[in-house]
Amino acid sequence: MFTGLVTDVGEILSVETRGELRRIAIACAYPLESIALGASIACSGPCLTAVGLRRQGARTVFEVDAAAETLARTTAGEWAVGRRINLERSLKIGDELGGHIVTGHVDGVATIVSRDDFDGMSRFWIEAPHDYARFIAEKGSVALDGTSLTVNAVEGDRFSVLIIPHTLAVTTWGGYRAGDRLNLEVDLMARYAARLAEAGK
Protein backbone atom coordinates (compact mmCIF):
# COMPACT_ATOMS: atom_id res chain seq x y z
CA MET A 1 0.00 0.00 0.00
CA PHE A 2 1.04 3.59 -0.72
CA THR A 3 -0.23 7.13 -0.11
CA GLY A 4 0.53 8.83 -3.42
CA LEU A 5 3.04 11.15 -1.73
CA VAL A 6 6.19 11.04 -3.87
CA THR A 7 9.39 10.69 -1.82
CA ASP A 8 12.01 10.73 -4.60
CA VAL A 9 12.37 11.15 -8.34
CA GLY A 10 14.35 8.36 -9.94
CA GLU A 11 16.15 8.13 -13.28
CA ILE A 12 16.02 5.14 -15.59
CA LEU A 13 19.55 3.96 -16.33
CA SER A 14 18.84 0.93 -18.51
CA VAL A 15 16.00 -1.08 -20.05
CA GLU A 16 16.63 -4.67 -21.10
CA THR A 17 14.11 -7.01 -22.72
CA ARG A 18 14.22 -10.55 -21.35
CA GLY A 19 11.58 -12.59 -23.15
CA GLU A 20 8.21 -11.26 -21.96
CA LEU A 21 9.84 -9.34 -19.12
CA ARG A 22 11.55 -5.98 -19.23
CA ARG A 23 14.34 -5.45 -16.66
CA ILE A 24 14.55 -1.78 -15.71
CA ALA A 25 17.36 -0.23 -13.64
CA ILE A 26 16.42 2.91 -11.71
CA ALA A 27 18.78 5.25 -9.85
CA CYS A 28 17.44 6.91 -6.71
CA ALA A 29 18.49 8.72 -3.54
CA TYR A 30 17.19 6.08 -1.13
CA PRO A 31 19.95 4.57 1.04
CA LEU A 32 21.00 1.20 -0.35
CA GLU A 33 20.66 -0.48 3.05
CA SER A 34 17.06 0.72 3.35
CA ILE A 35 15.87 -1.35 0.37
CA ALA A 36 15.50 -5.10 0.69
CA LEU A 37 15.36 -7.48 -2.24
CA GLY A 38 11.67 -8.12 -2.84
CA ALA A 39 10.64 -4.67 -1.56
CA SER A 40 7.71 -2.99 -3.26
CA ILE A 41 8.31 0.44 -4.76
CA ALA A 42 5.72 2.51 -6.64
CA CYS A 43 7.35 3.67 -9.87
CA SER A 44 5.23 6.46 -11.40
CA GLY A 45 2.17 4.49 -10.40
CA PRO A 46 2.73 0.75 -10.78
CA CYS A 47 3.97 -1.18 -7.76
CA LEU A 48 7.13 -3.01 -8.83
CA THR A 49 9.41 -5.42 -6.96
CA ALA A 50 13.10 -4.73 -6.37
CA VAL A 51 14.92 -7.73 -7.85
CA GLY A 52 18.44 -6.28 -7.90
CA LEU A 53 20.37 -3.70 -5.85
CA ARG A 54 23.70 -1.93 -6.17
CA ARG A 55 25.43 1.34 -5.47
CA GLN A 56 26.54 3.55 -8.34
CA GLY A 57 28.54 6.55 -7.20
CA ALA A 58 26.45 8.47 -4.69
CA ARG A 59 23.19 6.89 -5.86
CA THR A 60 21.42 3.63 -5.17
CA VAL A 61 20.28 1.60 -8.17
CA PHE A 62 17.45 -0.89 -7.90
CA GLU A 63 16.21 -3.16 -10.68
CA VAL A 64 12.62 -4.18 -11.36
CA ASP A 65 10.97 -6.56 -13.80
CA ALA A 66 7.92 -5.29 -15.68
CA ALA A 67 5.77 -8.16 -16.93
CA ALA A 68 3.49 -8.21 -19.98
CA GLU A 69 0.40 -7.04 -18.04
CA THR A 70 2.27 -4.03 -16.62
CA LEU A 71 3.75 -3.15 -20.02
CA ALA A 72 0.30 -3.32 -21.65
CA ARG A 73 -1.69 -1.46 -18.99
CA THR A 74 0.75 1.29 -17.98
CA THR A 75 3.29 3.64 -19.53
CA ALA A 76 6.13 1.34 -18.46
CA GLY A 77 6.37 0.02 -22.01
CA GLU A 78 7.38 3.54 -23.10
CA TRP A 79 10.09 4.05 -20.48
CA ALA A 80 13.55 4.71 -21.88
CA VAL A 81 16.99 5.60 -20.52
CA GLY A 82 17.02 9.07 -18.98
CA ARG A 83 13.33 9.21 -18.13
CA ARG A 84 12.52 10.55 -14.66
CA ILE A 85 9.89 8.71 -12.64
CA ASN A 86 8.11 9.38 -9.35
CA LEU A 87 9.02 6.98 -6.55
CA GLU A 88 7.34 6.03 -3.29
CA ARG A 89 8.30 3.34 -0.78
CA SER A 90 5.53 1.11 0.57
CA LEU A 91 3.80 2.07 3.81
CA LYS A 92 4.91 0.76 7.18
CA ILE A 93 2.54 0.32 10.11
CA GLY A 94 2.39 3.66 11.91
CA ASP A 95 3.32 5.78 8.87
CA GLU A 96 1.32 8.95 8.29
CA LEU A 97 -1.36 8.51 5.63
CA GLY A 98 -0.99 11.95 4.09
CA GLY A 99 -2.48 11.36 0.64
CA HIS A 100 -5.07 8.63 0.06
CA ILE A 101 -4.96 4.84 -0.08
CA VAL A 102 -3.11 3.88 -3.27
CA THR A 103 -2.51 0.23 -4.20
CA GLY A 104 -0.02 0.65 -7.03
CA HIS A 105 -2.34 -1.31 -9.34
CA VAL A 106 -2.76 0.95 -12.35
CA ASP A 107 -6.17 0.88 -14.04
CA GLY A 108 -5.20 2.45 -17.33
CA VAL A 109 -3.47 5.33 -19.06
CA ALA A 110 -4.87 8.87 -19.09
CA THR A 111 -3.77 11.69 -21.41
CA ILE A 112 -3.05 15.34 -20.61
CA VAL A 113 -5.31 17.54 -22.73
CA SER A 114 -4.03 20.95 -21.62
CA ARG A 115 -1.82 22.77 -19.13
CA ASP A 116 -2.40 26.30 -17.82
CA ASP A 117 0.35 27.89 -15.70
CA PHE A 118 -0.42 30.73 -13.29
CA ASP A 119 0.92 32.08 -9.97
CA GLY A 120 3.55 29.32 -9.86
CA MET A 121 0.88 26.64 -10.15
CA SER A 122 -0.39 24.55 -13.05
CA ARG A 123 -3.90 23.39 -13.89
CA PHE A 124 -4.07 20.26 -16.00
CA TRP A 125 -7.08 18.93 -17.86
CA ILE A 126 -6.81 15.19 -18.31
CA GLU A 127 -8.82 12.66 -20.29
CA ALA A 128 -9.42 9.34 -18.56
CA PRO A 129 -10.17 6.04 -20.31
CA HIS A 130 -13.96 5.96 -20.70
CA ASP A 131 -14.43 2.81 -18.60
CA TYR A 132 -12.79 4.47 -15.59
CA ALA A 133 -14.10 8.02 -15.92
CA ARG A 134 -17.20 7.12 -13.88
CA PHE A 135 -15.01 6.53 -10.81
CA ILE A 136 -13.65 10.09 -10.90
CA ALA A 137 -15.66 12.69 -8.99
CA GLU A 138 -15.23 16.36 -8.16
CA LYS A 139 -13.36 16.76 -4.84
CA GLY A 140 -12.49 13.07 -4.92
CA SER A 141 -9.01 11.57 -5.06
CA VAL A 142 -7.08 10.13 -7.98
CA ALA A 143 -3.53 8.85 -8.41
CA LEU A 144 -1.69 10.00 -11.54
CA ASP A 145 1.86 8.76 -12.15
CA GLY A 146 1.92 7.77 -8.50
CA THR A 147 0.88 11.21 -7.21
CA SER A 148 -2.18 11.59 -4.98
CA LEU A 149 -4.28 14.47 -6.30
CA THR A 150 -7.67 16.06 -5.66
CA VAL A 151 -10.04 16.32 -8.60
CA ASN A 152 -11.16 19.93 -9.11
CA ALA A 153 -13.75 19.53 -11.86
CA VAL A 154 -15.22 16.83 -14.08
CA GLU A 155 -16.64 17.18 -17.60
CA GLY A 156 -17.54 13.85 -19.18
CA ASP A 157 -14.38 11.74 -19.45
CA ARG A 158 -12.21 14.76 -18.67
CA PHE A 159 -11.22 16.14 -15.28
CA SER A 160 -8.90 18.81 -13.94
CA VAL A 161 -6.27 18.83 -11.19
CA LEU A 162 -4.31 21.76 -9.76
CA ILE A 163 -0.61 21.18 -9.09
CA ILE A 164 0.91 23.44 -6.44
CA PRO A 165 4.49 24.80 -6.69
CA HIS A 166 5.88 22.27 -4.20
CA THR A 167 4.54 19.30 -6.16
CA LEU A 168 5.80 20.77 -9.44
CA ALA A 169 9.27 21.04 -7.87
CA VAL A 170 9.59 17.63 -6.19
CA THR A 171 7.87 15.36 -8.73
CA THR A 172 7.93 14.90 -12.50
CA TRP A 173 4.85 17.12 -12.95
CA GLY A 174 6.93 20.22 -13.73
CA GLY A 175 7.90 18.74 -17.09
CA TYR A 176 4.50 17.47 -18.23
CA ARG A 177 2.82 18.88 -21.34
CA ALA A 178 -0.34 18.33 -23.38
CA GLY A 179 -0.23 14.92 -25.03
CA ASP A 180 1.78 13.25 -22.27
CA ARG A 181 0.39 9.95 -21.00
CA LEU A 182 -0.06 9.22 -17.29
CA ASN A 183 -0.65 6.10 -15.24
CA LEU A 184 -4.12 6.33 -13.68
CA GLU A 185 -5.32 4.58 -10.54
CA VAL A 186 -8.87 5.46 -9.53
CA ASP A 187 -9.81 5.82 -5.87
CA LEU A 188 -10.36 2.47 -4.18
CA MET A 189 -13.35 3.81 -2.23
CA ALA A 190 -15.02 5.03 -5.42
CA ARG A 191 -14.53 1.63 -7.04
CA TYR A 192 -16.16 -0.23 -4.15
CA ALA A 193 -18.97 2.31 -3.85
CA ALA A 194 -19.79 1.86 -7.54
CA ARG A 195 -19.66 -1.93 -7.18
CA LEU A 196 -22.04 -1.86 -4.22
CA ALA A 197 -24.41 0.45 -6.09
CA GLU A 198 -24.45 -1.92 -9.06
CA ALA A 199 -25.09 -4.92 -6.80
CA GLY A 200 -28.06 -3.12 -5.22
CA LYS A 201 -29.85 -2.53 -8.52
Short mmCIF file of N, CA and C in Angstrom, two decimals, residues 23-159:
data_model
loop_
_atom_site.label_atom_id
_atom_site.label_comp_id
_atom_site.label_asym_id
_atom_site.label_seq_id
_atom_site.Cartn_x
_atom_site.Cartn_y
_atom_site.Cartn_z
N ARG A 23 13.56 -5.78 -17.86
CA ARG A 23 14.34 -5.45 -16.66
C ARG A 23 14.74 -3.98 -16.74
N ILE A 24 14.34 -3.22 -15.73
CA ILE A 24 14.55 -1.78 -15.71
C ILE A 24 15.40 -1.41 -14.50
N ALA A 25 16.50 -0.70 -14.72
CA ALA A 25 17.36 -0.23 -13.64
C ALA A 25 17.07 1.24 -13.37
N ILE A 26 16.84 1.56 -12.10
CA ILE A 26 16.42 2.91 -11.71
C ILE A 26 17.35 3.44 -10.62
N ALA A 27 17.93 4.61 -10.85
CA ALA A 27 18.78 5.25 -9.85
C ALA A 27 17.92 6.14 -8.95
N CYS A 28 18.23 6.13 -7.66
CA CYS A 28 17.44 6.91 -6.71
C CYS A 28 18.33 7.40 -5.57
N ALA A 29 17.75 8.18 -4.68
CA ALA A 29 18.49 8.72 -3.54
C ALA A 29 18.25 7.93 -2.26
N TYR A 30 17.42 6.88 -2.32
CA TYR A 30 17.19 6.08 -1.13
C TYR A 30 18.49 5.39 -0.69
N PRO A 31 18.77 5.31 0.59
CA PRO A 31 19.95 4.57 1.04
C PRO A 31 19.87 3.11 0.61
N LEU A 32 20.98 2.58 0.13
CA LEU A 32 21.00 1.20 -0.35
C LEU A 32 20.53 0.23 0.73
N GLU A 33 21.00 0.45 1.98
CA GLU A 33 20.66 -0.48 3.05
C GLU A 33 19.20 -0.42 3.46
N SER A 34 18.47 0.59 2.98
CA SER A 34 17.06 0.72 3.35
C SER A 34 16.14 -0.05 2.41
N ILE A 35 16.68 -0.60 1.33
CA ILE A 35 15.87 -1.35 0.37
C ILE A 35 16.25 -2.82 0.45
N ALA A 36 15.26 -3.66 0.66
CA ALA A 36 15.50 -5.10 0.69
C ALA A 36 15.10 -5.70 -0.65
N LEU A 37 15.80 -6.75 -1.05
CA LEU A 37 15.36 -7.48 -2.24
C LEU A 37 13.93 -7.96 -2.00
N GLY A 38 13.08 -7.76 -2.98
CA GLY A 38 11.67 -8.12 -2.84
C GLY A 38 10.80 -6.98 -2.35
N ALA A 39 11.42 -5.83 -2.02
CA ALA A 39 10.64 -4.67 -1.56
C ALA A 39 9.76 -4.14 -2.69
N SER A 40 8.62 -3.60 -2.30
CA SER A 40 7.71 -2.99 -3.26
C SER A 40 7.95 -1.49 -3.34
N ILE A 41 8.11 -0.99 -4.54
CA ILE A 41 8.31 0.44 -4.76
C ILE A 41 7.37 0.89 -5.87
N ALA A 42 6.60 1.95 -5.61
CA ALA A 42 5.72 2.51 -6.64
C ALA A 42 6.58 3.35 -7.57
N CYS A 43 6.53 3.01 -8.85
CA CYS A 43 7.35 3.67 -9.87
C CYS A 43 6.42 4.39 -10.85
N SER A 44 6.19 5.68 -10.60
CA SER A 44 5.23 6.46 -11.40
C SER A 44 3.90 5.73 -11.53
N GLY A 45 3.47 5.16 -10.42
CA GLY A 45 2.17 4.49 -10.40
C GLY A 45 2.23 3.02 -10.10
N PRO A 46 2.74 2.19 -11.03
CA PRO A 46 2.73 0.75 -10.78
C PRO A 46 3.66 0.33 -9.65
N CYS A 47 3.17 -0.59 -8.83
CA CYS A 47 3.97 -1.18 -7.76
C CYS A 47 4.86 -2.25 -8.37
N LEU A 48 6.18 -2.07 -8.25
CA LEU A 48 7.13 -3.01 -8.83
C LEU A 48 8.05 -3.53 -7.73
N THR A 49 8.60 -4.73 -7.96
CA THR A 49 9.41 -5.42 -6.96
C THR A 49 10.89 -5.25 -7.24
N ALA A 50 11.65 -4.86 -6.22
CA ALA A 50 13.10 -4.73 -6.37
C ALA A 50 13.72 -6.12 -6.47
N VAL A 51 14.33 -6.41 -7.62
CA VAL A 51 14.92 -7.73 -7.85
C VAL A 51 16.46 -7.66 -7.94
N GLY A 52 16.99 -6.46 -7.88
CA GLY A 52 18.44 -6.28 -7.90
C GLY A 52 18.80 -4.96 -7.24
N LEU A 53 19.95 -4.91 -6.56
CA LEU A 53 20.37 -3.70 -5.85
C LEU A 53 21.86 -3.50 -6.00
N ARG A 54 22.27 -2.24 -6.15
CA ARG A 54 23.70 -1.93 -6.17
C ARG A 54 23.88 -0.44 -5.91
N ARG A 55 25.10 -0.07 -5.62
CA ARG A 55 25.43 1.34 -5.47
C ARG A 55 26.17 1.80 -6.72
N GLN A 56 25.84 3.00 -7.19
CA GLN A 56 26.54 3.55 -8.34
C GLN A 56 26.89 5.00 -8.01
N GLY A 57 28.15 5.22 -7.65
CA GLY A 57 28.54 6.55 -7.20
C GLY A 57 27.81 6.88 -5.91
N ALA A 58 27.18 8.04 -5.88
CA ALA A 58 26.45 8.47 -4.69
C ALA A 58 25.01 7.98 -4.68
N ARG A 59 24.59 7.31 -5.74
CA ARG A 59 23.19 6.89 -5.86
C ARG A 59 23.02 5.39 -5.67
N THR A 60 21.83 5.03 -5.24
CA THR A 60 21.42 3.63 -5.17
C THR A 60 20.72 3.27 -6.47
N VAL A 61 20.97 2.09 -6.97
CA VAL A 61 20.28 1.60 -8.17
C VAL A 61 19.52 0.34 -7.80
N PHE A 62 18.23 0.33 -8.08
CA PHE A 62 17.45 -0.89 -7.90
C PHE A 62 16.89 -1.31 -9.25
N GLU A 63 16.73 -2.61 -9.43
CA GLU A 63 16.21 -3.16 -10.68
C GLU A 63 14.84 -3.78 -10.44
N VAL A 64 13.96 -3.62 -11.42
CA VAL A 64 12.62 -4.18 -11.36
C VAL A 64 12.34 -4.91 -12.67
N ASP A 65 11.44 -5.88 -12.60
CA ASP A 65 10.97 -6.56 -13.80
C ASP A 65 9.54 -6.15 -14.08
N ALA A 66 9.28 -5.62 -15.27
CA ALA A 66 7.92 -5.29 -15.68
C ALA A 66 7.42 -6.40 -16.59
N ALA A 67 6.33 -7.05 -16.18
CA ALA A 67 5.77 -8.16 -16.93
C ALA A 67 4.82 -7.65 -18.01
N ALA A 68 4.32 -8.57 -18.83
CA ALA A 68 3.49 -8.21 -19.98
C ALA A 68 2.27 -7.39 -19.59
N GLU A 69 1.60 -7.76 -18.48
CA GLU A 69 0.40 -7.04 -18.04
C GLU A 69 0.74 -5.59 -17.70
N THR A 70 1.85 -5.39 -16.98
CA THR A 70 2.27 -4.03 -16.62
C THR A 70 2.63 -3.23 -17.86
N LEU A 71 3.34 -3.85 -18.79
CA LEU A 71 3.75 -3.15 -20.02
C LEU A 71 2.53 -2.76 -20.86
N ALA A 72 1.48 -3.59 -20.83
CA ALA A 72 0.30 -3.32 -21.65
C ALA A 72 -0.63 -2.29 -21.01
N ARG A 73 -0.70 -2.28 -19.68
CA ARG A 73 -1.69 -1.46 -18.99
C ARG A 73 -1.17 -0.11 -18.52
N THR A 74 0.15 0.06 -18.51
CA THR A 74 0.75 1.29 -17.98
C THR A 74 1.67 1.92 -19.02
N THR A 75 2.33 3.00 -18.63
CA THR A 75 3.29 3.64 -19.53
C THR A 75 4.67 3.00 -19.45
N ALA A 76 4.81 1.96 -18.64
CA ALA A 76 6.13 1.34 -18.46
C ALA A 76 6.73 0.85 -19.77
N GLY A 77 5.88 0.46 -20.71
CA GLY A 77 6.37 0.02 -22.01
C GLY A 77 7.02 1.13 -22.82
N GLU A 78 6.81 2.39 -22.40
CA GLU A 78 7.38 3.54 -23.10
C GLU A 78 8.64 4.06 -22.41
N TRP A 79 8.96 3.53 -21.25
CA TRP A 79 10.09 4.05 -20.48
C TRP A 79 11.41 3.79 -21.19
N ALA A 80 12.25 4.80 -21.21
CA ALA A 80 13.55 4.71 -21.88
C ALA A 80 14.62 5.32 -20.97
N VAL A 81 15.87 5.07 -21.31
CA VAL A 81 16.99 5.60 -20.52
C VAL A 81 16.89 7.13 -20.42
N GLY A 82 17.08 7.63 -19.22
CA GLY A 82 17.02 9.07 -18.98
C GLY A 82 15.69 9.56 -18.47
N ARG A 83 14.65 8.77 -18.59
CA ARG A 83 13.33 9.21 -18.13
C ARG A 83 13.33 9.32 -16.61
N ARG A 84 12.67 10.35 -16.10
CA ARG A 84 12.52 10.55 -14.66
C ARG A 84 11.16 10.02 -14.24
N ILE A 85 11.14 9.30 -13.11
CA ILE A 85 9.89 8.71 -12.64
C ILE A 85 9.71 8.99 -11.15
N ASN A 86 8.45 9.16 -10.75
CA ASN A 86 8.11 9.38 -9.35
C ASN A 86 8.24 8.08 -8.57
N LEU A 87 8.83 8.16 -7.38
CA LEU A 87 9.02 6.98 -6.55
C LEU A 87 8.37 7.16 -5.18
N GLU A 88 7.85 6.05 -4.67
CA GLU A 88 7.34 6.03 -3.29
C GLU A 88 7.58 4.65 -2.71
N ARG A 89 8.13 4.60 -1.50
CA ARG A 89 8.30 3.34 -0.78
C ARG A 89 6.96 2.90 -0.20
N SER A 90 6.79 1.62 0.03
CA SER A 90 5.53 1.11 0.57
C SER A 90 5.38 1.55 2.03
N LEU A 91 4.12 1.64 2.46
CA LEU A 91 3.80 2.07 3.81
C LEU A 91 4.26 1.07 4.85
N LYS A 92 4.66 1.59 6.00
CA LYS A 92 4.91 0.76 7.18
C LYS A 92 3.82 1.06 8.20
N ILE A 93 3.52 0.09 9.06
CA ILE A 93 2.54 0.32 10.11
C ILE A 93 2.98 1.52 10.95
N GLY A 94 2.07 2.47 11.13
CA GLY A 94 2.39 3.66 11.91
C GLY A 94 2.77 4.86 11.07
N ASP A 95 3.01 4.65 9.75
CA ASP A 95 3.32 5.78 8.87
C ASP A 95 2.12 6.71 8.74
N GLU A 96 2.39 7.98 8.51
CA GLU A 96 1.32 8.95 8.29
C GLU A 96 0.69 8.72 6.93
N LEU A 97 -0.63 8.67 6.89
CA LEU A 97 -1.36 8.51 5.63
C LEU A 97 -1.74 9.90 5.14
N GLY A 98 -0.80 10.55 4.45
CA GLY A 98 -0.99 11.95 4.09
C GLY A 98 -1.73 12.18 2.80
N GLY A 99 -1.76 11.20 1.90
CA GLY A 99 -2.48 11.36 0.64
C GLY A 99 -3.80 10.61 0.70
N HIS A 100 -3.93 9.53 -0.07
CA HIS A 100 -5.07 8.63 0.06
C HIS A 100 -4.57 7.21 -0.17
N ILE A 101 -5.41 6.23 0.06
CA ILE A 101 -4.96 4.84 -0.08
C ILE A 101 -4.74 4.52 -1.56
N VAL A 102 -3.50 4.19 -1.89
CA VAL A 102 -3.11 3.88 -3.27
C VAL A 102 -2.52 2.46 -3.27
N THR A 103 -2.96 1.63 -4.19
CA THR A 103 -2.51 0.23 -4.20
C THR A 103 -1.30 0.00 -5.09
N GLY A 104 -1.07 0.88 -6.06
CA GLY A 104 -0.02 0.65 -7.03
C GLY A 104 -0.46 -0.26 -8.16
N HIS A 105 -1.77 -0.52 -8.24
CA HIS A 105 -2.34 -1.31 -9.34
C HIS A 105 -3.00 -0.36 -10.33
N VAL A 106 -2.31 -0.06 -11.38
CA VAL A 106 -2.76 0.95 -12.35
C VAL A 106 -3.95 0.42 -13.15
N ASP A 107 -4.97 1.27 -13.29
CA ASP A 107 -6.17 0.88 -14.04
C ASP A 107 -6.02 1.09 -15.53
N GLY A 108 -5.35 2.14 -15.92
CA GLY A 108 -5.20 2.45 -17.33
C GLY A 108 -4.36 3.70 -17.51
N VAL A 109 -4.30 4.17 -18.73
CA VAL A 109 -3.47 5.33 -19.06
C VAL A 109 -4.36 6.51 -19.45
N ALA A 110 -4.16 7.64 -18.78
CA ALA A 110 -4.87 8.87 -19.09
C ALA A 110 -3.95 9.78 -19.91
N THR A 111 -4.54 10.80 -20.55
CA THR A 111 -3.77 11.69 -21.41
C THR A 111 -4.00 13.15 -21.01
N ILE A 112 -2.92 13.92 -20.91
CA ILE A 112 -3.05 15.34 -20.61
C ILE A 112 -3.59 16.07 -21.84
N VAL A 113 -4.68 16.79 -21.64
CA VAL A 113 -5.31 17.54 -22.73
C VAL A 113 -4.75 18.96 -22.80
N SER A 114 -4.55 19.58 -21.64
CA SER A 114 -4.03 20.95 -21.62
C SER A 114 -3.34 21.25 -20.30
N ARG A 115 -2.49 22.28 -20.34
CA ARG A 115 -1.82 22.77 -19.13
C ARG A 115 -1.89 24.28 -19.12
N ASP A 116 -2.31 24.85 -17.98
CA ASP A 116 -2.40 26.30 -17.82
C ASP A 116 -1.59 26.69 -16.59
N ASP A 117 -0.52 27.47 -16.80
CA ASP A 117 0.35 27.89 -15.70
C ASP A 117 -0.04 29.27 -15.20
N PHE A 118 -0.12 29.42 -13.87
CA PHE A 118 -0.42 30.73 -13.29
C PHE A 118 0.00 30.74 -11.82
N ASP A 119 0.53 31.88 -11.38
CA ASP A 119 0.92 32.08 -9.97
C ASP A 119 1.78 30.94 -9.44
N GLY A 120 2.66 30.40 -10.29
CA GLY A 120 3.55 29.32 -9.86
C GLY A 120 2.91 27.95 -9.83
N MET A 121 1.62 27.90 -10.15
CA MET A 121 0.88 26.64 -10.15
C MET A 121 0.54 26.23 -11.57
N SER A 122 0.01 25.02 -11.72
CA SER A 122 -0.39 24.55 -13.05
C SER A 122 -1.71 23.79 -12.93
N ARG A 123 -2.64 24.15 -13.81
CA ARG A 123 -3.90 23.39 -13.89
C ARG A 123 -3.84 22.50 -15.12
N PHE A 124 -4.07 21.23 -14.92
CA PHE A 124 -4.07 20.26 -16.00
C PHE A 124 -5.48 19.74 -16.22
N TRP A 125 -5.88 19.67 -17.50
CA TRP A 125 -7.08 18.93 -17.86
C TRP A 125 -6.63 17.60 -18.45
N ILE A 126 -7.25 16.54 -17.99
CA ILE A 126 -6.81 15.19 -18.31
C ILE A 126 -8.00 14.36 -18.78
N GLU A 127 -7.77 13.56 -19.80
CA GLU A 127 -8.82 12.66 -20.29
C GLU A 127 -8.55 11.25 -19.80
N ALA A 128 -9.54 10.69 -19.10
CA ALA A 128 -9.42 9.34 -18.56
C ALA A 128 -9.98 8.33 -19.56
N PRO A 129 -9.53 7.08 -19.50
CA PRO A 129 -10.17 6.04 -20.31
C PRO A 129 -11.66 5.99 -19.95
N HIS A 130 -12.52 5.86 -20.92
CA HIS A 130 -13.96 5.96 -20.70
C HIS A 130 -14.46 5.02 -19.61
N ASP A 131 -13.95 3.80 -19.57
CA ASP A 131 -14.43 2.81 -18.60
C ASP A 131 -14.13 3.19 -17.16
N TYR A 132 -13.17 4.10 -16.95
CA TYR A 132 -12.79 4.47 -15.59
C TYR A 132 -13.21 5.88 -15.22
N ALA A 133 -13.70 6.64 -16.19
CA ALA A 133 -14.10 8.02 -15.92
C ALA A 133 -15.21 8.10 -14.88
N ARG A 134 -16.07 7.09 -14.81
CA ARG A 134 -17.20 7.12 -13.88
C ARG A 134 -16.76 7.04 -12.42
N PHE A 135 -15.53 6.61 -12.18
CA PHE A 135 -15.01 6.53 -10.81
C PHE A 135 -14.38 7.83 -10.35
N ILE A 136 -14.32 8.83 -11.22
CA ILE A 136 -13.65 10.09 -10.90
C ILE A 136 -14.70 11.16 -10.62
N ALA A 137 -14.64 11.73 -9.41
CA ALA A 137 -15.66 12.69 -8.99
C ALA A 137 -15.01 13.97 -8.48
N GLU A 138 -15.71 15.08 -8.66
CA GLU A 138 -15.23 16.36 -8.16
C GLU A 138 -14.98 16.27 -6.66
N LYS A 139 -13.83 16.76 -6.23
CA LYS A 139 -13.36 16.76 -4.84
C LYS A 139 -12.93 15.36 -4.37
N GLY A 140 -12.98 14.39 -5.26
CA GLY A 140 -12.49 13.07 -4.92
C GLY A 140 -10.99 12.97 -5.16
N SER A 141 -10.45 11.79 -4.89
CA SER A 141 -9.01 11.57 -5.06
C SER A 141 -8.73 10.71 -6.29
N VAL A 142 -7.55 10.92 -6.85
CA VAL A 142 -7.08 10.13 -7.98
C VAL A 142 -5.56 10.06 -7.89
N ALA A 143 -4.99 8.96 -8.36
CA ALA A 143 -3.53 8.85 -8.41
C ALA A 143 -3.09 8.90 -9.87
N LEU A 144 -2.21 9.84 -10.18
CA LEU A 144 -1.69 10.00 -11.54
C LEU A 144 -0.17 9.94 -11.48
N ASP A 145 0.42 8.99 -12.21
CA ASP A 145 1.86 8.76 -12.15
C ASP A 145 2.35 8.68 -10.71
N GLY A 146 1.54 8.01 -9.88
CA GLY A 146 1.92 7.77 -8.50
C GLY A 146 1.71 8.93 -7.56
N THR A 147 1.09 10.01 -8.03
CA THR A 147 0.88 11.21 -7.21
C THR A 147 -0.58 11.30 -6.78
N SER A 148 -0.82 11.42 -5.49
CA SER A 148 -2.18 11.59 -4.98
C SER A 148 -2.65 13.02 -5.23
N LEU A 149 -3.78 13.15 -5.94
CA LEU A 149 -4.28 14.47 -6.30
C LEU A 149 -5.78 14.56 -6.05
N THR A 150 -6.24 15.80 -5.82
CA THR A 150 -7.67 16.06 -5.66
C THR A 150 -8.25 16.52 -6.98
N VAL A 151 -9.36 15.94 -7.35
CA VAL A 151 -10.04 16.32 -8.60
C VAL A 151 -10.77 17.64 -8.38
N ASN A 152 -10.51 18.62 -9.24
CA ASN A 152 -11.16 19.93 -9.11
C ASN A 152 -12.49 20.01 -9.84
N ALA A 153 -12.53 19.47 -11.05
CA ALA A 153 -13.75 19.53 -11.86
C ALA A 153 -13.80 18.33 -12.78
N VAL A 154 -15.02 17.97 -13.19
CA VAL A 154 -15.22 16.83 -14.08
C VAL A 154 -16.16 17.24 -15.20
N GLU A 155 -15.78 16.94 -16.44
CA GLU A 155 -16.64 17.18 -17.60
C GLU A 155 -16.56 15.95 -18.50
N GLY A 156 -17.56 15.08 -18.39
CA GLY A 156 -17.54 13.85 -19.18
C GLY A 156 -16.37 12.97 -18.77
N ASP A 157 -15.55 12.58 -19.73
CA ASP A 157 -14.38 11.74 -19.45
C ASP A 157 -13.17 12.57 -19.04
N ARG A 158 -13.33 13.89 -19.00
CA ARG A 158 -12.21 14.76 -18.67
C ARG A 158 -12.36 15.34 -17.27
N PHE A 159 -11.22 15.55 -16.62
CA PHE A 159 -11.22 16.14 -15.28
C PHE A 159 -9.99 17.02 -15.13
#
